[in-house]
mmCIF file of C-alpha atoms and ligand atoms in Angstrom:
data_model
loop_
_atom_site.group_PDB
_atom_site.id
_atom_site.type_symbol
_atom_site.label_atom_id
_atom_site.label_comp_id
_atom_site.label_asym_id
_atom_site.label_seq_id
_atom_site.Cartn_x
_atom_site.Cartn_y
_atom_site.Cartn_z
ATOM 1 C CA UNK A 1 -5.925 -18.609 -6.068
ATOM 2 C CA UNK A 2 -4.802 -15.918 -7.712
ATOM 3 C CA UNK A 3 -6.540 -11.867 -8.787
ATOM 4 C CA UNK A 4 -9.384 -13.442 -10.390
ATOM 5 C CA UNK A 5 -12.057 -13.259 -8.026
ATOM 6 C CA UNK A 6 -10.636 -10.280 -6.170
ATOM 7 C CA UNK A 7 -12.699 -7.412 -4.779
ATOM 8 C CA UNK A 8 -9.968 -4.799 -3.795
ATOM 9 C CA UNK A 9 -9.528 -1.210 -2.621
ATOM 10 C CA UNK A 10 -5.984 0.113 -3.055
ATOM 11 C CA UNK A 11 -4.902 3.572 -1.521
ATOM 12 C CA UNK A 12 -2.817 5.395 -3.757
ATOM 13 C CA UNK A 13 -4.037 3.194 -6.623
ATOM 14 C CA UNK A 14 -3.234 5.954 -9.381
ATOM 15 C CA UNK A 15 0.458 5.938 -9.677
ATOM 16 C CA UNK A 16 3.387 3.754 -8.554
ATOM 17 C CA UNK A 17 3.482 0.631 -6.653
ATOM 18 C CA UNK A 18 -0.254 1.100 -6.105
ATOM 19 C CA UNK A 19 -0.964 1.523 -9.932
ATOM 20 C CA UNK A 20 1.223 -2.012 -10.616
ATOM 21 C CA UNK A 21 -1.314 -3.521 -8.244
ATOM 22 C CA UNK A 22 -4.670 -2.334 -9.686
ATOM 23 C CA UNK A 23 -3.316 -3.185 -13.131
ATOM 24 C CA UNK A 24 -2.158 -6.776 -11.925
ATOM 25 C CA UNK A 25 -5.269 -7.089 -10.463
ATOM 26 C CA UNK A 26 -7.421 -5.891 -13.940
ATOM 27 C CA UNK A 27 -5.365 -8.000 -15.989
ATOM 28 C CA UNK A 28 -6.623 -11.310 -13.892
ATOM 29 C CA UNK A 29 -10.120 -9.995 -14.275
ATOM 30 C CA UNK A 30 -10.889 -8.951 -10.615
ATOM 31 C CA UNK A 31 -12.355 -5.598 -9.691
ATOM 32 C CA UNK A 32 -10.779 -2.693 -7.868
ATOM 33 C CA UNK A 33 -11.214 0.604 -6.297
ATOM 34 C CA UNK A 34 -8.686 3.094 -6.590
ATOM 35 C CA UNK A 35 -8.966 5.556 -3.614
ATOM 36 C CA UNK A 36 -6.508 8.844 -4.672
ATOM 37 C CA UNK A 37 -6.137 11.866 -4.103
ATOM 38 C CA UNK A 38 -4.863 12.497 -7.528
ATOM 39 C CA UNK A 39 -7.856 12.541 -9.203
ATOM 40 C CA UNK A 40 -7.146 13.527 -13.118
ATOM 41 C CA UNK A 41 -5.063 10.451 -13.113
ATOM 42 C CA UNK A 42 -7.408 8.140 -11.050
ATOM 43 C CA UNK A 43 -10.255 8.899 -13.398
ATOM 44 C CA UNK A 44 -8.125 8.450 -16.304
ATOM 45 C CA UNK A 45 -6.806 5.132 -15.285
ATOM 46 C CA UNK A 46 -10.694 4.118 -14.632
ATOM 47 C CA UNK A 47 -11.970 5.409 -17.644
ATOM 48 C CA UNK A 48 -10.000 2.978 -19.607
ATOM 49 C CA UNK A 49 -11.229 -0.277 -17.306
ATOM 50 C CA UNK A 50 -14.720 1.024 -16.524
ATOM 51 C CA UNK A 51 -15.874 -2.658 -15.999
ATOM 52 C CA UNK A 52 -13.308 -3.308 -13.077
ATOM 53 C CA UNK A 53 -12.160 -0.291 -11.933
ATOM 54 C CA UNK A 54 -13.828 2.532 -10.268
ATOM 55 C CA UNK A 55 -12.228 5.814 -8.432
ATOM 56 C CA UNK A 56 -13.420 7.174 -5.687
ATOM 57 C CA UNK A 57 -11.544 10.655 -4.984
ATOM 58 C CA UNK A 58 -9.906 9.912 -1.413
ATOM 59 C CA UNK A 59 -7.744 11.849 1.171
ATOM 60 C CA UNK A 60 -6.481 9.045 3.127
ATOM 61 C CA UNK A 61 -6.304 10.968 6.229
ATOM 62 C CA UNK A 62 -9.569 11.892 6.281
ATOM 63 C CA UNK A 63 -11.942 9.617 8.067
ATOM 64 C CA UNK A 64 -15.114 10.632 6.134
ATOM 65 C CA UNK A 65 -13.395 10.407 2.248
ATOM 66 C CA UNK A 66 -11.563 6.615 3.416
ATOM 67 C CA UNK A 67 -14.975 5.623 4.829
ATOM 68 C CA UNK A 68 -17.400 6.727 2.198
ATOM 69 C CA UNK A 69 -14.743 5.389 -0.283
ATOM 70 C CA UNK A 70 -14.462 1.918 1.216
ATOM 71 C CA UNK A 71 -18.590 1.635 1.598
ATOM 72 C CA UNK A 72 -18.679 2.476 -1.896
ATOM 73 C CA UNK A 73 -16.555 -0.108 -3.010
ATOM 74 C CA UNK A 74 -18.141 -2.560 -1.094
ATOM 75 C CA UNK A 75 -21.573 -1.675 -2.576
ATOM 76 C CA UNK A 76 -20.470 -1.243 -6.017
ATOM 77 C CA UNK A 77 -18.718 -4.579 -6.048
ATOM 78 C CA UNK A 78 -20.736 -7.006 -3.839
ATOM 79 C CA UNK A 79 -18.055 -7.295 -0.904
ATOM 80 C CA UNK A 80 -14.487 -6.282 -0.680
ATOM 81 C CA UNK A 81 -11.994 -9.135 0.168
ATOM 82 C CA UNK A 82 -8.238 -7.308 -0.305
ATOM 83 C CA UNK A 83 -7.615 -3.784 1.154
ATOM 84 C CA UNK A 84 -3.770 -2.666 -0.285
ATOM 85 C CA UNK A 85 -2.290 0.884 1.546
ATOM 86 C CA UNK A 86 -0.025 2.556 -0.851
ATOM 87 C CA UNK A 87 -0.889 6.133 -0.666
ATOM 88 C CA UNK A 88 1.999 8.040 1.228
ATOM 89 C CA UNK A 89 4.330 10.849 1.167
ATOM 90 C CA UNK A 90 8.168 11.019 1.307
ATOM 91 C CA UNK A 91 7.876 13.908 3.931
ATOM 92 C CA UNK A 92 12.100 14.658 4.035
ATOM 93 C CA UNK A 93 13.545 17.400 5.593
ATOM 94 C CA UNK A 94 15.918 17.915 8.769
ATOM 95 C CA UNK A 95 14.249 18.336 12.411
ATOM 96 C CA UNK A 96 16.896 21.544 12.433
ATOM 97 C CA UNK A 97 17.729 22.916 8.898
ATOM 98 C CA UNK A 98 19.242 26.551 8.544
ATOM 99 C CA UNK A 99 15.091 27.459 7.609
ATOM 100 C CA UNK A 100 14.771 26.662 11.571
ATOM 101 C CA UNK A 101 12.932 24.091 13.432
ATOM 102 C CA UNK A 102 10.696 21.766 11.176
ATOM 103 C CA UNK A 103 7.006 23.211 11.376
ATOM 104 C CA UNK A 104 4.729 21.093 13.567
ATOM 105 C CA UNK A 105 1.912 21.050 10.754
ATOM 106 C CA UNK A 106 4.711 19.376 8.287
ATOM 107 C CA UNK A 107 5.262 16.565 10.447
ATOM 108 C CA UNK A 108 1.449 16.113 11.312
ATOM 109 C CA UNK A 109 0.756 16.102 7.261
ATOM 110 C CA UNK A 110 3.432 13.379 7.151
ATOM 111 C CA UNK A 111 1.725 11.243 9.996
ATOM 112 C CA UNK A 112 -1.722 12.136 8.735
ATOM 113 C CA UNK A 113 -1.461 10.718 5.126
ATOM 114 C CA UNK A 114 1.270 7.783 6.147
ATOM 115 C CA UNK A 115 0.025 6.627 9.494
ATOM 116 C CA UNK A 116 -3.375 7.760 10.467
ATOM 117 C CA UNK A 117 -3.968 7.059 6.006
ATOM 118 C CA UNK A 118 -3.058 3.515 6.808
ATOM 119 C CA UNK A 119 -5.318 3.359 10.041
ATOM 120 C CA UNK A 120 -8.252 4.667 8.654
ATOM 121 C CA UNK A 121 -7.753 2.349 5.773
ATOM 122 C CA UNK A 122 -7.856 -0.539 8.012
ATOM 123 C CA UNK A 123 -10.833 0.134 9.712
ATOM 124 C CA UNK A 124 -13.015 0.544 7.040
ATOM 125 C CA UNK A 125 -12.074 -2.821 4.957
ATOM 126 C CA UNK A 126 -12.385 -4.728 8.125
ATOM 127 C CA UNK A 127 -15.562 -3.448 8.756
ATOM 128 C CA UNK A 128 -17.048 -4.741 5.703
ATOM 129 C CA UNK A 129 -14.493 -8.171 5.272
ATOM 130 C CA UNK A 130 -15.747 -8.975 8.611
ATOM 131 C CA UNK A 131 -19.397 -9.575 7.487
ATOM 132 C CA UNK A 132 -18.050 -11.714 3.967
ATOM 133 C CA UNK A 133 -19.166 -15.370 4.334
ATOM 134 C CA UNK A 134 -16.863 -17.514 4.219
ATOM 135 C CA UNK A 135 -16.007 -19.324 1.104
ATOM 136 C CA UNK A 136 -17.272 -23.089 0.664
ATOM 137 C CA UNK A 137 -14.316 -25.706 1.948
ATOM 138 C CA UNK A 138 -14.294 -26.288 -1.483
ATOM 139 C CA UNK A 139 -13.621 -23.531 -3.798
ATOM 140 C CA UNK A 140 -10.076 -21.976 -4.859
ATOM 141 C CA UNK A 141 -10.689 -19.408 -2.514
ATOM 142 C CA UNK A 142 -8.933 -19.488 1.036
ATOM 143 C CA UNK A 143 -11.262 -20.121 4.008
ATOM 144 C CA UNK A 144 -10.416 -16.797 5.103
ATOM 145 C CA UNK A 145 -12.971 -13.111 4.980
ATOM 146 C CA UNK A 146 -10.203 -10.808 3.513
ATOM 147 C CA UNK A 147 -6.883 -9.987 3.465
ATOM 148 C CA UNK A 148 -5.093 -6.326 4.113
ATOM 149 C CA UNK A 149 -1.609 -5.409 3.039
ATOM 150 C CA UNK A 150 0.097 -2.269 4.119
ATOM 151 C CA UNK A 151 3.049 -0.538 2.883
ATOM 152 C CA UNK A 152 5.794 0.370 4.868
ATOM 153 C CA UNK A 153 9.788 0.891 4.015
ATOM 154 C CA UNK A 154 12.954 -0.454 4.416
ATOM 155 C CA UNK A 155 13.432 2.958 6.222
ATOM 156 C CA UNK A 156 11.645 1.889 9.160
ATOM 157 C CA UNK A 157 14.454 -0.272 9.705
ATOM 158 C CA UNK A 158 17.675 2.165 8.357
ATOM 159 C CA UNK A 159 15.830 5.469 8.325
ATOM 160 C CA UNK A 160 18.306 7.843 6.395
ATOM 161 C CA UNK A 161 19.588 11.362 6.804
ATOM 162 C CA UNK A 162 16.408 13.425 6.956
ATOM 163 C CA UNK A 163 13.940 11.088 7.125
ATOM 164 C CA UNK A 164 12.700 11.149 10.810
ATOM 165 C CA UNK A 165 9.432 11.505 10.129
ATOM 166 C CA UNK A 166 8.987 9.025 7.416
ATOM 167 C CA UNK A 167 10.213 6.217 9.001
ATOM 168 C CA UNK A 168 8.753 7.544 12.463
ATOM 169 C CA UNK A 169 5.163 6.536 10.083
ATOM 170 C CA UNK A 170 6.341 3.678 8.228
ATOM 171 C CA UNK A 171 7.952 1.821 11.704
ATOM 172 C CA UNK A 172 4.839 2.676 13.025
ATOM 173 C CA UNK A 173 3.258 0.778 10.609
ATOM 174 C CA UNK A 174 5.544 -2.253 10.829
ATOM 175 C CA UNK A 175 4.202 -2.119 15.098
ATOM 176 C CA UNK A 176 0.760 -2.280 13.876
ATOM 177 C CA UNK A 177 0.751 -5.986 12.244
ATOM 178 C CA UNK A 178 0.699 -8.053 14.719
ATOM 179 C CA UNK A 179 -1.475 -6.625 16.877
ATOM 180 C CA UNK A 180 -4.041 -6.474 13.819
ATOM 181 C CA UNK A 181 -3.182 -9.858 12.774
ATOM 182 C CA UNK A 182 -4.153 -11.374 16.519
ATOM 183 C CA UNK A 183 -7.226 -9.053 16.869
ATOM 184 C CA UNK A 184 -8.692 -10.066 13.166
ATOM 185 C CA UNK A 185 -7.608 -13.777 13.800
ATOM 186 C CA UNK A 186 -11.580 -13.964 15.008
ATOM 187 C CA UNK A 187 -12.590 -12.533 11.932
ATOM 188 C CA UNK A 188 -10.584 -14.320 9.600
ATOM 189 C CA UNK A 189 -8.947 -11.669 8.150
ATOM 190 C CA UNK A 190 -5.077 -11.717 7.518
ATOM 191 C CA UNK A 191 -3.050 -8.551 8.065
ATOM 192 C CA UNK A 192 0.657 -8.005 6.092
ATOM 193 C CA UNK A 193 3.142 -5.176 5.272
ATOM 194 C CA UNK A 194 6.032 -5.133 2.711
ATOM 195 C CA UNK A 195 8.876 -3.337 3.550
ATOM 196 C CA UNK A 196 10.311 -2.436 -0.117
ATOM 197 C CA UNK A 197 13.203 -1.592 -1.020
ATOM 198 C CA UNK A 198 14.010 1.615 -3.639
ATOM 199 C CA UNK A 199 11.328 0.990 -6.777
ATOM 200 C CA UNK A 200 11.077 2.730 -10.232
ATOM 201 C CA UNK A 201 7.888 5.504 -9.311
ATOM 202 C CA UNK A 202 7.051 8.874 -9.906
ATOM 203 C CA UNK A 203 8.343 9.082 -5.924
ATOM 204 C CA UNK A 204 11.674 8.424 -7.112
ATOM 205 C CA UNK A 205 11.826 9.602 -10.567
ATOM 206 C CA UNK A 206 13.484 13.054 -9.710
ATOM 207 C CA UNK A 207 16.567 11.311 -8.449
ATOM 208 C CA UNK A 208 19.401 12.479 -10.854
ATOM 209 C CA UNK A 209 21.594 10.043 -12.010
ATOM 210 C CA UNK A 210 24.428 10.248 -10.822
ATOM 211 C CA UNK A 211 22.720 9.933 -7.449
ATOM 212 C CA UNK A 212 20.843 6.807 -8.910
ATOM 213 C CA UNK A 213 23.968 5.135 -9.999
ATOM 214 C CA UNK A 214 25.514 5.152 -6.168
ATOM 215 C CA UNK A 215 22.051 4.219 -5.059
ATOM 216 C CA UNK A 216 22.269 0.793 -7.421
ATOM 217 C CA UNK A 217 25.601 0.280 -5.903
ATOM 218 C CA UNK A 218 24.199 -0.428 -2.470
ATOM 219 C CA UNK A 219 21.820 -2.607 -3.716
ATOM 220 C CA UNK A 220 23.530 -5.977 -3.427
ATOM 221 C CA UNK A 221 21.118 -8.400 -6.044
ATOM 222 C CA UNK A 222 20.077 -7.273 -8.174
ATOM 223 C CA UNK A 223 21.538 -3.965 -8.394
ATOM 224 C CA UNK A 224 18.481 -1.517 -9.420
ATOM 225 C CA UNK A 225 15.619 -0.509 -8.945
ATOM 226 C CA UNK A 226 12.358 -2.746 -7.933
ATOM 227 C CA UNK A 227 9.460 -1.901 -10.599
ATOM 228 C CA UNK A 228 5.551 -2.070 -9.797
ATOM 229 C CA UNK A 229 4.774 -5.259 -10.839
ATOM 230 C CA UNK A 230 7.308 -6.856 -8.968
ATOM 231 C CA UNK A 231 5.287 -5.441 -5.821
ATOM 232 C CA UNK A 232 2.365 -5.882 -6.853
ATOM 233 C CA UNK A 233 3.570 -9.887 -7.283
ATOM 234 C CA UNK A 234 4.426 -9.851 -3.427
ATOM 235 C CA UNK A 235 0.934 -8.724 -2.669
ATOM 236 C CA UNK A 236 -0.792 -11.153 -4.788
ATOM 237 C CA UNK A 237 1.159 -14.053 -3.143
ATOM 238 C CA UNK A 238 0.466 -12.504 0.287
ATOM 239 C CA UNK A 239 -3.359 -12.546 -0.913
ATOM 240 C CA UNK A 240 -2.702 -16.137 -2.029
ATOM 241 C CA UNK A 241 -0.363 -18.344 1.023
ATOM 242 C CA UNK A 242 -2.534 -18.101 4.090
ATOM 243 C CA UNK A 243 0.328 -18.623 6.312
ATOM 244 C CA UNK A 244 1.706 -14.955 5.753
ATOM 245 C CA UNK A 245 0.013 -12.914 8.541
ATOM 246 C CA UNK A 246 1.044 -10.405 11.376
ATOM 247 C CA UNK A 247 4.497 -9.760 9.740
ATOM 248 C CA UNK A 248 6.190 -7.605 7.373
ATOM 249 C CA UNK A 249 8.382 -8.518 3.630
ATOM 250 C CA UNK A 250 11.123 -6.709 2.953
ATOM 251 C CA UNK A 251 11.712 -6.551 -0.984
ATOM 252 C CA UNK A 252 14.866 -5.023 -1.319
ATOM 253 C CA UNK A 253 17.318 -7.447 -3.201
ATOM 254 C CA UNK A 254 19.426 -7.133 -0.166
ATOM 255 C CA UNK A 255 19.817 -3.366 0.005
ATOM 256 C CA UNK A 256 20.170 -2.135 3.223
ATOM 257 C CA UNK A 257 20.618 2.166 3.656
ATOM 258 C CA UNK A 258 23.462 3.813 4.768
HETATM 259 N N1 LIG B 301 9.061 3.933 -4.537
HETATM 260 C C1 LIG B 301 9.831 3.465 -3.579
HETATM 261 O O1 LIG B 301 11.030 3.229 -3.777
HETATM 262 C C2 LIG B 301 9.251 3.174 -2.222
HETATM 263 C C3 LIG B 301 10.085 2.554 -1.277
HETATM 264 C C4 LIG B 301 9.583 2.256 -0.020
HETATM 265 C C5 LIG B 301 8.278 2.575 0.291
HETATM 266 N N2 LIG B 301 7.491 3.168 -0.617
HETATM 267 C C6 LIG B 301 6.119 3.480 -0.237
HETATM 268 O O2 LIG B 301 5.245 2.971 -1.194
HETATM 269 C C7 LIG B 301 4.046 3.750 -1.222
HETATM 270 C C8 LIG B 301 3.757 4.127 -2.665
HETATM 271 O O3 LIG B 301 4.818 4.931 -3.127
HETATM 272 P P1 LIG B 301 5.110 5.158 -4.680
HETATM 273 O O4 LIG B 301 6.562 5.052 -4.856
HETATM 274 O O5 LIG B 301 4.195 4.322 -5.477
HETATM 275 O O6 LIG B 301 4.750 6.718 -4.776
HETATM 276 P P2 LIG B 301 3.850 7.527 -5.820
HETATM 277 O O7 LIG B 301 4.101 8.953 -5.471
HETATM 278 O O8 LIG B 301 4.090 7.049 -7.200
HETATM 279 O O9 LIG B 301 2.360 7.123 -5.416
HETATM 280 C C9 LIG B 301 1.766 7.555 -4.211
HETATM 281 C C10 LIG B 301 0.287 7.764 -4.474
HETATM 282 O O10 LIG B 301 -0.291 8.180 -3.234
HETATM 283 C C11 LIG B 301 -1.222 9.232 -3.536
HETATM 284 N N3 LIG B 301 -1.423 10.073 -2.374
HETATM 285 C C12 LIG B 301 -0.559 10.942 -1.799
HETATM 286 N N4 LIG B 301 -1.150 11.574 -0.775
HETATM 287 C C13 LIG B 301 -2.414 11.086 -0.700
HETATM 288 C C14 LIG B 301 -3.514 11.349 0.146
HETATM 289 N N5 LIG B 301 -3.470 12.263 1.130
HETATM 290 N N6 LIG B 301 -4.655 10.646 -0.040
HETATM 291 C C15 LIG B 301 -4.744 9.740 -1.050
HETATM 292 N N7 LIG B 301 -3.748 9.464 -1.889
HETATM 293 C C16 LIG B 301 -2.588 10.138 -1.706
HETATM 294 C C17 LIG B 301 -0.590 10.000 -4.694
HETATM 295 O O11 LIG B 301 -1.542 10.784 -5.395
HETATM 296 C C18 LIG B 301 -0.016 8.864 -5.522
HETATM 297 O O12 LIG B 301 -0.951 8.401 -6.464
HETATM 298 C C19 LIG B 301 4.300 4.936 -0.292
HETATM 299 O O13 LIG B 301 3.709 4.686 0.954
HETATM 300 C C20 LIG B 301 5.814 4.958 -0.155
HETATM 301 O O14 LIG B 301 6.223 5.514 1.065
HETATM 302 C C21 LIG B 301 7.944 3.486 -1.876
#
């Protein structure tokens, strides 16, 4: 099994590790929905795929954009079988910098687009998945009604030096899987996160270099960065082996954070 028959949404589906999945997915001929916020890029992006691709301007926090997004997708395509969560912020900053106290609303817009984003998310692609029929016993596809992958961080493990509300969301996130996992069992619908590692985005683009060559250094094998496609691989084979469910990947080639 592989792209080819895939109905997907993906938050956060017009740059990054979200972008490598929607093109991974085009280039196998399945269709996707990019839900962004960005949306000069997410229209581009669609313009140039309008067969597969459609974008549906999103704010992943907000319950009535993810929802009308998701029911769109699921109309415009048929059914939706693969939901991927990419859209998120970095959100750094000290609790206590020399500005004063981190403002309450800064934290909430961190847990808004990284946690509640990835709720919201989840709810509306199991809401339609649940009602797919199952595939015949004997077709390529898995005897399963969809399949949702989340992103999280290797910083809800080794959250660094002003990150405490980044990996507050993306630990969160890591505590959600298996309770999603056993509650969709019924359903037949598979729940996953990968943990990555540091990967060549626009999110990490601005890191000068000297600061990128020490950052290479701590990454055991092999030493650089991840790139999008090498994501959006893990996802497909999470879509693909049923056996991954109610856990979480890390993709880090052994890098662990100071
Ligand atoms: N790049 C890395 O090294 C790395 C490492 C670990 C985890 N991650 C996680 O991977 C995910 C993707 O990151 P990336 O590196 O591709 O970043 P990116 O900045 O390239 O892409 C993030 C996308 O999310 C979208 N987005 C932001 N806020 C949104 C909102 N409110 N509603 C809808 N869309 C919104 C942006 O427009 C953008 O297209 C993030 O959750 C990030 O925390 C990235």
């Amino acid at each position: 099994m592989s792209f080819k028959n895939t109905r997907a949404v993906v938050s956060g589906g017009a740059s990054g590790l979200g972008l490598g999945v929607v093109e991974r997915i085009v280039a196998q001929g399945g269709k996707v929905a990019i839900l962004d916020i960005n949306d000069e890029q997410g229209q581009l992006i669609a313009s140039r795929f309008p067969q597969q691709i459609i974008f549906c301007k999103t704010d992943i926090s907000k319950e009535d954009d993810v929802d009308n997004a998701v029911d769109l997708a699921a109309k415009t395509f048929g059914s939706i079988n693969l939901a991927v969560g990419c859209a998120g912020i970095l959100g750094a900053g000290k609790i206590i910098s020399k500005k004063g106290p981190m403002p309450a609303d800064y934290f909430q817009k961190v847990i808004d687009i990284n946690l509640m984003g990835t709720f919201l998310l989840t709810r509306a692609a199991a809401k339609h998945m649940q009602n797919n029929e199952l595939p015949e016993p004997d077709s390529e596809s898995n005897q399963e009604r969809g399949v949702i992958v989340h992103t999280a961080s290797i910083a809800a493990y080794e959250g660094q030096f002003g990150q405490v509300a980044y990996s507050a969301t993306k630990s969160a996130i890591v505590g959600m899987m298996l309770p999603l996992a056993r509650e969709f069992a019924s359903s037949a619908i598979r729940c996953m996160a990968i943990a990555p590692g540091m990967f060549e985005t626009p999110m990490l683009a601005k890191v000068p270099d000297d600061i990128r060559e020490g950052l290479y250094k701590g990454i055991p094998f092999p030493s650089r960065f991840g790139t999008a496609d090498e994501f959006a691989k893990m996802v497909e084979h999470i879509f693909d082996n049923q056996m991954l469910n109610g856990s979480v990947i890390r993709l880090d080639g052994a890098a662990r954070l100071q």
